[in-house]
Amino acid sequence: MSLLFRRFGEGFALLAALALVAGAGCGKAPDNRPKRVPFSGKVTLDGAPVEGATVVLAPDGGSGNAASGMTNAEGVVHFTTFESRDGAVPGKYMVTVAKTAFPDGRPLTADDPNYDPSTAVTAVVKGAKELLPVKYKTAKSSGLTVEVKAGENAPAVFDLKN
């Protein structure tokens, strides 16, 4: 190093120091969470799109990371595990679908204070009414399952029946 320093002078030392600082300070911290893949689905009831339904993917077997989302006007849901629309961790899931209306008749929406997008849990509100068949609200009774694979996935289709 001393030969290099004498040959190239202080400029070399400064350049080397800048390279070390730039390499250490660039970029974000590594994401140590499980890898997610983009994943979406469509919810219909007797063939018609369902808007405002909360869809939860619960890991089959009980351990792992759930994903959730709310359907738009076309019945499409984009799933979130940790951050908005980051998808789902590859694996097998049990699926629940629920749509709740409050006593005043208004449906639950993603911007409602009673909706928690990180867990897709709705607050229990006295007099609230389920707008979809109740069997789809629990994983054991819904009968809905899906497998998310590493790589690309076709959108899941959840066709609910009255």
Short mmCIF file of N, CA and C in Angstrom, two decimals:
data_model
loop_
_atom_site.label_atom_id
_atom_site.label_comp_id
_atom_site.label_asym_id
_atom_site.label_seq_id
_atom_site.Cartn_x
_atom_site.Cartn_y
_atom_site.Cartn_z
N MET A 1 0.83 -1.19 0.00
CA MET A 1 0.00 0.00 0.00
C MET A 1 0.87 1.25 0.00
N SER A 2 1.98 1.23 0.71
CA SER A 2 2.79 2.44 0.77
C SER A 2 3.37 2.79 -0.60
N LEU A 3 3.69 1.78 -1.42
CA LEU A 3 4.17 2.05 -2.77
C LEU A 3 3.06 2.68 -3.61
N LEU A 4 1.85 2.15 -3.46
CA LEU A 4 0.71 2.72 -4.19
C LEU A 4 0.44 4.15 -3.73
N PHE A 5 0.50 4.35 -2.41
CA PHE A 5 0.23 5.68 -1.88
C PHE A 5 1.25 6.68 -2.42
N ARG A 6 2.55 6.29 -2.41
CA ARG A 6 3.57 7.20 -2.93
C ARG A 6 3.38 7.44 -4.41
N ARG A 7 2.98 6.41 -5.11
CA ARG A 7 2.85 6.54 -6.57
C ARG A 7 1.65 7.38 -6.97
N PHE A 8 0.51 7.12 -6.30
CA PHE A 8 -0.71 7.83 -6.70
C PHE A 8 -1.11 8.94 -5.74
N GLY A 9 -0.42 9.04 -4.62
CA GLY A 9 -0.62 10.14 -3.71
C GLY A 9 -1.92 10.07 -2.94
N GLU A 10 -2.28 11.22 -2.42
CA GLU A 10 -3.46 11.33 -1.59
C GLU A 10 -4.75 11.07 -2.36
N GLY A 11 -4.75 11.33 -3.66
CA GLY A 11 -5.95 11.10 -4.47
C GLY A 11 -6.41 9.66 -4.41
N PHE A 12 -5.47 8.74 -4.44
CA PHE A 12 -5.81 7.33 -4.37
C PHE A 12 -6.43 7.00 -3.02
N ALA A 13 -5.83 7.50 -1.95
CA ALA A 13 -6.34 7.23 -0.61
C ALA A 13 -7.75 7.78 -0.45
N LEU A 14 -7.98 8.97 -0.97
CA LEU A 14 -9.29 9.58 -0.88
C LEU A 14 -10.32 8.78 -1.67
N LEU A 15 -9.95 8.35 -2.86
CA LEU A 15 -10.84 7.56 -3.71
C LEU A 15 -11.18 6.23 -3.03
N ALA A 16 -10.20 5.58 -2.44
CA ALA A 16 -10.43 4.31 -1.74
C ALA A 16 -11.37 4.50 -0.55
N ALA A 17 -11.16 5.57 0.21
CA ALA A 17 -12.01 5.85 1.37
C ALA A 17 -13.44 6.13 0.93
N LEU A 18 -13.62 6.89 -0.14
CA LEU A 18 -14.96 7.17 -0.66
C LEU A 18 -15.65 5.90 -1.13
N ALA A 19 -14.93 5.01 -1.76
CA ALA A 19 -15.51 3.75 -2.22
C ALA A 19 -16.01 2.92 -1.05
N LEU A 20 -15.24 2.88 0.03
CA LEU A 20 -15.66 2.13 1.21
C LEU A 20 -16.91 2.73 1.83
N VAL A 21 -16.95 4.04 1.96
CA VAL A 21 -18.11 4.72 2.55
C VAL A 21 -19.33 4.53 1.66
N ALA A 22 -19.17 4.69 0.37
CA ALA A 22 -20.30 4.55 -0.55
C ALA A 22 -20.84 3.13 -0.52
N GLY A 23 -19.97 2.15 -0.47
CA GLY A 23 -20.42 0.76 -0.45
C GLY A 23 -21.15 0.43 0.83
N ALA A 24 -20.74 1.00 1.92
CA ALA A 24 -21.36 0.71 3.21
C ALA A 24 -22.68 1.44 3.38
N GLY A 25 -22.82 2.60 2.77
CA GLY A 25 -24.00 3.41 3.03
C GLY A 25 -25.08 3.30 1.97
N CYS A 26 -24.84 2.63 0.88
CA CYS A 26 -25.82 2.58 -0.20
C CYS A 26 -26.86 1.50 0.03
N GLY A 27 -28.05 1.75 -0.47
CA GLY A 27 -29.09 0.74 -0.48
C GLY A 27 -29.81 0.62 0.85
N LYS A 28 -30.84 -0.22 0.83
CA LYS A 28 -31.63 -0.48 2.02
C LYS A 28 -31.04 -1.66 2.78
N ALA A 29 -31.51 -1.80 3.99
CA ALA A 29 -31.13 -2.97 4.78
C ALA A 29 -31.74 -4.19 4.09
N PRO A 30 -31.10 -5.33 4.19
CA PRO A 30 -31.64 -6.52 3.53
C PRO A 30 -33.00 -6.90 4.11
N ASP A 31 -33.87 -7.40 3.27
CA ASP A 31 -35.20 -7.85 3.69
C ASP A 31 -35.08 -9.31 4.10
N ASN A 32 -35.08 -9.55 5.40
CA ASN A 32 -34.92 -10.91 5.92
C ASN A 32 -36.25 -11.63 6.10
N ARG A 33 -37.34 -10.99 5.66
CA ARG A 33 -38.64 -11.64 5.76
C ARG A 33 -38.77 -12.69 4.67
N PRO A 34 -39.73 -13.61 4.82
CA PRO A 34 -39.91 -14.63 3.78
C PRO A 34 -40.18 -13.98 2.42
N LYS A 35 -39.67 -14.62 1.37
CA LYS A 35 -39.86 -14.12 0.01
C LYS A 35 -41.33 -14.22 -0.38
N ARG A 36 -41.84 -13.14 -0.96
CA ARG A 36 -43.21 -13.09 -1.43
C ARG A 36 -43.22 -13.04 -2.94
N VAL A 37 -44.31 -13.52 -3.53
CA VAL A 37 -44.50 -13.41 -4.97
C VAL A 37 -45.82 -12.68 -5.20
N PRO A 38 -45.89 -11.86 -6.27
CA PRO A 38 -47.16 -11.19 -6.55
C PRO A 38 -48.29 -12.21 -6.66
N PHE A 39 -49.40 -11.91 -6.04
CA PHE A 39 -50.53 -12.84 -6.09
C PHE A 39 -51.83 -12.06 -6.00
N SER A 40 -52.78 -12.44 -6.84
CA SER A 40 -54.08 -11.79 -6.86
C SER A 40 -55.16 -12.84 -7.06
N GLY A 41 -56.39 -12.42 -6.97
CA GLY A 41 -57.51 -13.32 -7.17
C GLY A 41 -58.75 -12.54 -7.53
N LYS A 42 -59.82 -13.27 -7.79
CA LYS A 42 -61.10 -12.66 -8.10
C LYS A 42 -62.17 -13.39 -7.32
N VAL A 43 -63.05 -12.62 -6.68
CA VAL A 43 -64.14 -13.18 -5.89
C VAL A 43 -65.46 -12.88 -6.60
N THR A 44 -66.24 -13.94 -6.81
CA THR A 44 -67.58 -13.78 -7.38
C THR A 44 -68.57 -14.51 -6.49
N LEU A 45 -69.81 -14.07 -6.52
CA LEU A 45 -70.90 -14.74 -5.84
C LEU A 45 -71.91 -15.10 -6.90
N ASP A 46 -72.08 -16.39 -7.12
CA ASP A 46 -72.96 -16.89 -8.19
C ASP A 46 -72.61 -16.25 -9.53
N GLY A 47 -71.32 -16.06 -9.76
CA GLY A 47 -70.83 -15.54 -11.03
C GLY A 47 -70.68 -14.03 -11.12
N ALA A 48 -71.22 -13.28 -10.17
CA ALA A 48 -71.13 -11.81 -10.19
C ALA A 48 -69.98 -11.34 -9.30
N PRO A 49 -69.20 -10.35 -9.74
CA PRO A 49 -68.08 -9.85 -8.92
C PRO A 49 -68.57 -9.31 -7.58
N VAL A 50 -67.76 -9.53 -6.54
CA VAL A 50 -68.09 -9.06 -5.19
C VAL A 50 -67.12 -7.94 -4.83
N GLU A 51 -67.66 -6.76 -4.61
CA GLU A 51 -66.84 -5.61 -4.19
C GLU A 51 -66.85 -5.50 -2.67
N GLY A 52 -65.70 -5.12 -2.10
CA GLY A 52 -65.62 -4.84 -0.67
C GLY A 52 -65.53 -6.07 0.21
N ALA A 53 -65.16 -7.21 -0.35
CA ALA A 53 -64.99 -8.42 0.47
C ALA A 53 -63.55 -8.48 0.98
N THR A 54 -63.39 -8.90 2.21
CA THR A 54 -62.07 -9.12 2.79
C THR A 54 -61.71 -10.58 2.56
N VAL A 55 -60.57 -10.81 1.92
CA VAL A 55 -60.11 -12.16 1.61
C VAL A 55 -58.82 -12.41 2.39
N VAL A 56 -58.79 -13.52 3.13
CA VAL A 56 -57.61 -13.86 3.93
C VAL A 56 -57.10 -15.23 3.50
N LEU A 57 -55.79 -15.30 3.25
CA LEU A 57 -55.11 -16.56 2.98
C LEU A 57 -54.41 -16.95 4.27
N ALA A 58 -54.89 -18.01 4.92
CA ALA A 58 -54.30 -18.49 6.18
C ALA A 58 -53.44 -19.71 5.86
N PRO A 59 -52.18 -19.71 6.29
CA PRO A 59 -51.31 -20.84 5.98
C PRO A 59 -51.93 -22.17 6.43
N ASP A 60 -51.97 -23.12 5.51
CA ASP A 60 -52.47 -24.46 5.82
C ASP A 60 -51.50 -25.09 6.81
N GLY A 61 -51.98 -25.56 7.91
CA GLY A 61 -51.12 -26.11 8.94
C GLY A 61 -50.93 -25.15 10.09
N GLY A 62 -51.35 -23.91 9.92
CA GLY A 62 -51.35 -22.96 11.03
C GLY A 62 -50.13 -22.12 11.24
N SER A 63 -48.98 -22.47 10.68
CA SER A 63 -47.81 -21.62 10.91
C SER A 63 -47.37 -21.00 9.59
N GLY A 64 -46.87 -19.79 9.69
CA GLY A 64 -46.45 -19.07 8.51
C GLY A 64 -47.08 -17.69 8.48
N ASN A 65 -46.98 -17.05 7.35
CA ASN A 65 -47.48 -15.69 7.21
C ASN A 65 -48.76 -15.67 6.37
N ALA A 66 -49.80 -15.08 6.94
CA ALA A 66 -51.05 -14.92 6.22
C ALA A 66 -50.93 -13.76 5.24
N ALA A 67 -51.79 -13.77 4.23
CA ALA A 67 -51.89 -12.65 3.29
C ALA A 67 -53.36 -12.26 3.23
N SER A 68 -53.63 -10.99 2.93
CA SER A 68 -55.01 -10.54 2.89
C SER A 68 -55.16 -9.39 1.91
N GLY A 69 -56.41 -9.07 1.64
CA GLY A 69 -56.72 -7.93 0.79
C GLY A 69 -58.21 -7.74 0.71
N MET A 70 -58.62 -6.63 0.08
CA MET A 70 -60.03 -6.32 -0.11
C MET A 70 -60.31 -6.22 -1.60
N THR A 71 -61.45 -6.76 -2.02
CA THR A 71 -61.80 -6.76 -3.43
C THR A 71 -62.24 -5.38 -3.91
N ASN A 72 -61.93 -5.10 -5.18
CA ASN A 72 -62.38 -3.84 -5.79
C ASN A 72 -63.72 -4.06 -6.50
N ALA A 73 -64.17 -3.09 -7.26
CA ALA A 73 -65.47 -3.16 -7.92
C ALA A 73 -65.59 -4.34 -8.89
N GLU A 74 -64.46 -4.81 -9.42
CA GLU A 74 -64.48 -5.94 -10.34
C GLU A 74 -64.32 -7.27 -9.60
N GLY A 75 -64.23 -7.22 -8.27
CA GLY A 75 -64.05 -8.43 -7.48
C GLY A 75 -62.61 -8.86 -7.37
N VAL A 76 -61.68 -8.04 -7.85
CA VAL A 76 -60.27 -8.39 -7.85
C VAL A 76 -59.62 -8.00 -6.53
N VAL A 77 -58.77 -8.89 -6.01
CA VAL A 77 -58.03 -8.64 -4.78
C VAL A 77 -56.55 -8.83 -5.07
N HIS A 78 -55.73 -7.89 -4.58
CA HIS A 78 -54.27 -7.99 -4.65
C HIS A 78 -53.80 -8.22 -3.22
N PHE A 79 -53.09 -9.32 -3.01
CA PHE A 79 -52.76 -9.73 -1.65
C PHE A 79 -51.55 -9.01 -1.07
N THR A 80 -51.64 -8.82 0.24
CA THR A 80 -50.60 -8.16 1.04
C THR A 80 -50.19 -9.09 2.17
N THR A 81 -48.88 -9.27 2.34
CA THR A 81 -48.37 -10.02 3.48
C THR A 81 -47.75 -9.07 4.50
N PHE A 82 -46.79 -8.25 4.07
CA PHE A 82 -46.13 -7.30 4.97
C PHE A 82 -46.37 -5.86 4.54
N GLU A 83 -46.30 -5.61 3.24
CA GLU A 83 -46.46 -4.26 2.70
C GLU A 83 -47.50 -4.32 1.59
N SER A 84 -48.14 -3.21 1.34
CA SER A 84 -49.22 -3.15 0.36
C SER A 84 -48.87 -3.85 -0.95
N ARG A 85 -49.69 -4.83 -1.29
CA ARG A 85 -49.60 -5.57 -2.55
C ARG A 85 -48.27 -6.29 -2.77
N ASP A 86 -47.61 -6.69 -1.68
CA ASP A 86 -46.34 -7.41 -1.86
C ASP A 86 -46.55 -8.89 -2.16
N GLY A 87 -47.79 -9.35 -2.18
CA GLY A 87 -48.09 -10.72 -2.57
C GLY A 87 -48.18 -11.66 -1.39
N ALA A 88 -47.87 -12.93 -1.66
CA ALA A 88 -47.97 -13.98 -0.65
C ALA A 88 -46.71 -14.83 -0.67
N VAL A 89 -46.43 -15.44 0.46
CA VAL A 89 -45.31 -16.37 0.57
C VAL A 89 -45.74 -17.67 -0.10
N PRO A 90 -44.90 -18.25 -0.95
CA PRO A 90 -45.29 -19.52 -1.58
C PRO A 90 -45.69 -20.56 -0.53
N GLY A 91 -46.77 -21.28 -0.80
CA GLY A 91 -47.26 -22.30 0.11
C GLY A 91 -48.73 -22.57 -0.12
N LYS A 92 -49.28 -23.46 0.71
CA LYS A 92 -50.70 -23.81 0.62
C LYS A 92 -51.47 -23.03 1.67
N TYR A 93 -52.66 -22.56 1.27
CA TYR A 93 -53.47 -21.71 2.14
C TYR A 93 -54.92 -22.17 2.19
N MET A 94 -55.54 -21.92 3.34
CA MET A 94 -56.99 -22.00 3.49
C MET A 94 -57.49 -20.58 3.30
N VAL A 95 -58.64 -20.42 2.68
CA VAL A 95 -59.13 -19.10 2.29
C VAL A 95 -60.44 -18.77 2.99
N THR A 96 -60.52 -17.53 3.50
CA THR A 96 -61.79 -17.03 4.03
C THR A 96 -62.17 -15.77 3.27
N VAL A 97 -63.47 -15.60 3.10
CA VAL A 97 -64.00 -14.41 2.42
C VAL A 97 -65.17 -13.90 3.24
N ALA A 98 -65.15 -12.62 3.57
CA ALA A 98 -66.24 -12.03 4.35
C ALA A 98 -66.52 -10.62 3.84
N LYS A 99 -67.76 -10.23 3.97
CA LYS A 99 -68.16 -8.85 3.65
C LYS A 99 -69.18 -8.44 4.70
N THR A 100 -68.85 -7.39 5.42
CA THR A 100 -69.65 -6.97 6.57
C THR A 100 -70.32 -5.63 6.30
N ALA A 101 -71.57 -5.50 6.73
CA ALA A 101 -72.27 -4.22 6.69
C ALA A 101 -72.56 -3.82 8.13
N PHE A 102 -72.38 -2.55 8.41
CA PHE A 102 -72.66 -2.04 9.74
C PHE A 102 -74.16 -1.83 9.93
N PRO A 103 -74.60 -1.63 11.18
CA PRO A 103 -76.04 -1.47 11.44
C PRO A 103 -76.71 -0.37 10.61
N ASP A 104 -75.93 0.66 10.24
CA ASP A 104 -76.53 1.74 9.43
C ASP A 104 -76.60 1.36 7.95
N GLY A 105 -76.17 0.13 7.61
CA GLY A 105 -76.28 -0.36 6.24
C GLY A 105 -75.05 -0.16 5.38
N ARG A 106 -74.11 0.69 5.83
CA ARG A 106 -72.93 0.93 5.00
C ARG A 106 -72.01 -0.27 5.06
N PRO A 107 -71.39 -0.63 3.95
CA PRO A 107 -70.45 -1.75 3.96
C PRO A 107 -69.10 -1.32 4.52
N LEU A 108 -68.37 -2.27 5.03
CA LEU A 108 -67.01 -2.02 5.48
C LEU A 108 -66.14 -1.77 4.26
N THR A 109 -65.32 -0.72 4.31
CA THR A 109 -64.39 -0.41 3.22
C THR A 109 -62.99 -0.35 3.77
N ALA A 110 -62.01 -0.38 2.88
CA ALA A 110 -60.60 -0.37 3.30
C ALA A 110 -60.22 0.90 4.05
N ASP A 111 -60.94 2.00 3.86
CA ASP A 111 -60.60 3.24 4.56
C ASP A 111 -61.38 3.42 5.86
N ASP A 112 -62.17 2.43 6.25
CA ASP A 112 -62.95 2.49 7.48
C ASP A 112 -62.04 2.25 8.69
N PRO A 113 -62.22 2.99 9.79
CA PRO A 113 -61.38 2.79 10.97
C PRO A 113 -61.55 1.40 11.60
N ASN A 114 -62.62 0.68 11.27
CA ASN A 114 -62.83 -0.66 11.81
C ASN A 114 -62.14 -1.74 10.99
N TYR A 115 -61.43 -1.36 9.93
CA TYR A 115 -60.73 -2.32 9.07
C TYR A 115 -59.23 -2.22 9.32
N ASP A 116 -58.61 -3.34 9.61
CA ASP A 116 -57.17 -3.39 9.84
C ASP A 116 -56.53 -4.19 8.71
N PRO A 117 -55.91 -3.51 7.72
CA PRO A 117 -55.38 -4.23 6.56
C PRO A 117 -54.23 -5.16 6.88
N SER A 118 -53.55 -4.96 8.00
CA SER A 118 -52.42 -5.84 8.32
C SER A 118 -52.90 -7.23 8.74
N THR A 119 -54.11 -7.33 9.23
CA THR A 119 -54.62 -8.63 9.64
C THR A 119 -55.97 -8.95 9.01
N ALA A 120 -56.53 -7.99 8.29
CA ALA A 120 -57.86 -8.14 7.68
C ALA A 120 -58.92 -8.51 8.70
N VAL A 121 -58.74 -8.03 9.92
CA VAL A 121 -59.71 -8.28 10.98
C VAL A 121 -60.65 -7.09 11.07
N THR A 122 -61.92 -7.36 11.19
CA THR A 122 -62.88 -6.28 11.37
C THR A 122 -63.30 -6.24 12.83
N ALA A 123 -63.49 -5.05 13.32
CA ALA A 123 -63.94 -4.90 14.70
C ALA A 123 -65.34 -5.49 14.82
N VAL A 124 -65.63 -6.06 15.97
CA VAL A 124 -66.95 -6.60 16.20
C VAL A 124 -67.87 -5.42 16.51
N VAL A 125 -68.87 -5.26 15.70
CA VAL A 125 -69.81 -4.16 15.86
C VAL A 125 -71.19 -4.75 16.08
N LYS A 126 -71.83 -4.36 17.19
CA LYS A 126 -73.16 -4.87 17.49
C LYS A 126 -74.12 -4.53 16.35
N GLY A 127 -74.82 -5.53 15.86
CA GLY A 127 -75.77 -5.32 14.78
C GLY A 127 -75.17 -5.44 13.39
N ALA A 128 -73.88 -5.69 13.29
CA ALA A 128 -73.26 -5.85 11.97
C ALA A 128 -73.84 -7.09 11.30
N LYS A 129 -73.90 -7.04 9.97
CA LYS A 129 -74.51 -8.13 9.20
C LYS A 129 -73.54 -8.62 8.14
N GLU A 130 -73.46 -9.93 8.00
CA GLU A 130 -72.64 -10.51 6.95
C GLU A 130 -73.43 -10.47 5.64
N LEU A 131 -72.77 -10.01 4.56
CA LEU A 131 -73.42 -9.87 3.27
C LEU A 131 -73.13 -11.05 2.33
N LEU A 132 -72.27 -11.94 2.78
CA LEU A 132 -71.96 -13.15 2.02
C LEU A 132 -72.36 -14.35 2.86
N PRO A 133 -72.53 -15.51 2.25
CA PRO A 133 -72.85 -16.70 3.06
C PRO A 133 -71.80 -16.88 4.17
N VAL A 134 -72.28 -17.09 5.39
CA VAL A 134 -71.43 -17.14 6.58
C VAL A 134 -70.39 -18.26 6.49
N LYS A 135 -70.67 -19.32 5.75
CA LYS A 135 -69.73 -20.44 5.70
C LYS A 135 -68.36 -20.03 5.16
N TYR A 136 -68.30 -18.95 4.37
CA TYR A 136 -67.03 -18.52 3.79
C TYR A 136 -66.19 -17.69 4.76
N LYS A 137 -66.74 -17.38 5.93
CA LYS A 137 -66.06 -16.52 6.89
C LYS A 137 -65.01 -17.27 7.72
N THR A 138 -65.08 -18.60 7.77
CA THR A 138 -64.09 -19.36 8.52
C THR A 138 -63.39 -20.36 7.61
N ALA A 139 -62.11 -20.60 7.90
CA ALA A 139 -61.31 -21.49 7.07
C ALA A 139 -61.84 -22.92 7.09
N LYS A 140 -62.34 -23.36 8.23
CA LYS A 140 -62.83 -24.74 8.34
C LYS A 140 -64.08 -24.98 7.51
N SER A 141 -64.93 -23.98 7.40
CA SER A 141 -66.20 -24.20 6.68
C SER A 141 -66.20 -23.67 5.25
N SER A 142 -65.23 -22.84 4.89
CA SER A 142 -65.28 -22.23 3.55
C SER A 142 -65.08 -23.24 2.43
N GLY A 143 -64.23 -24.23 2.67
CA GLY A 143 -63.94 -25.19 1.61
C GLY A 143 -63.02 -24.63 0.53
N LEU A 144 -62.54 -23.41 0.73
CA LEU A 144 -61.68 -22.76 -0.27
C LEU A 144 -60.21 -22.94 0.10
N THR A 145 -59.42 -23.35 -0.87
CA THR A 145 -57.98 -23.47 -0.68
C THR A 145 -57.28 -22.95 -1.93
N VAL A 146 -56.01 -22.62 -1.77
CA VAL A 146 -55.21 -22.16 -2.90
C VAL A 146 -53.75 -22.46 -2.61
N GLU A 147 -52.99 -22.68 -3.66
CA GLU A 147 -51.55 -22.85 -3.51
C GLU A 147 -50.85 -21.74 -4.28
N VAL A 148 -49.96 -21.04 -3.58
CA VAL A 148 -49.15 -20.00 -4.20
C VAL A 148 -47.80 -20.63 -4.49
N LYS A 149 -47.38 -20.56 -5.74
CA LYS A 149 -46.11 -21.17 -6.14
C LYS A 149 -45.05 -20.09 -6.34
N ALA A 150 -43.80 -20.47 -6.16
CA ALA A 150 -42.69 -19.55 -6.43
C ALA A 150 -42.75 -19.21 -7.92
N GLY A 151 -42.48 -17.98 -8.27
CA GLY A 151 -42.57 -17.56 -9.66
C GLY A 151 -43.92 -16.96 -9.97
N GLU A 152 -44.35 -17.09 -11.21
CA GLU A 152 -45.64 -16.50 -11.63
C GLU A 152 -46.80 -17.40 -11.28
N ASN A 153 -47.90 -16.77 -10.89
CA ASN A 153 -49.14 -17.48 -10.57
C ASN A 153 -50.28 -16.85 -11.34
N ALA A 154 -51.17 -17.68 -11.84
CA ALA A 154 -52.40 -17.16 -12.43
C ALA A 154 -53.27 -16.64 -11.28
N PRO A 155 -54.10 -15.63 -11.53
CA PRO A 155 -54.99 -15.16 -10.46
C PRO A 155 -55.90 -16.30 -9.99
N ALA A 156 -56.09 -16.38 -8.68
CA ALA A 156 -57.00 -17.39 -8.11
C ALA A 156 -58.44 -16.97 -8.38
N VAL A 157 -59.33 -17.91 -8.51
CA VAL A 157 -60.74 -17.62 -8.69
C VAL A 157 -61.50 -18.26 -7.53
N PHE A 158 -62.23 -17.40 -6.81
CA PHE A 158 -63.03 -17.86 -5.68
C PHE A 158 -64.49 -17.58 -6.02
N ASP A 159 -65.17 -18.60 -6.55
CA ASP A 159 -66.57 -18.44 -6.97
C ASP A 159 -67.47 -18.95 -5.85
N LEU A 160 -67.98 -18.02 -5.07
CA LEU A 160 -68.84 -18.36 -3.94
C LEU A 160 -70.25 -18.65 -4.43
N LYS A 161 -70.95 -19.50 -3.68
CA LYS A 161 -72.33 -19.86 -4.01
C LYS A 161 -73.25 -19.53 -2.84
N ASN A 162 -74.43 -19.02 -3.16
CA ASN A 162 -75.45 -18.76 -2.13
C ASN A 162 -76.00 -20.06 -1.61
#
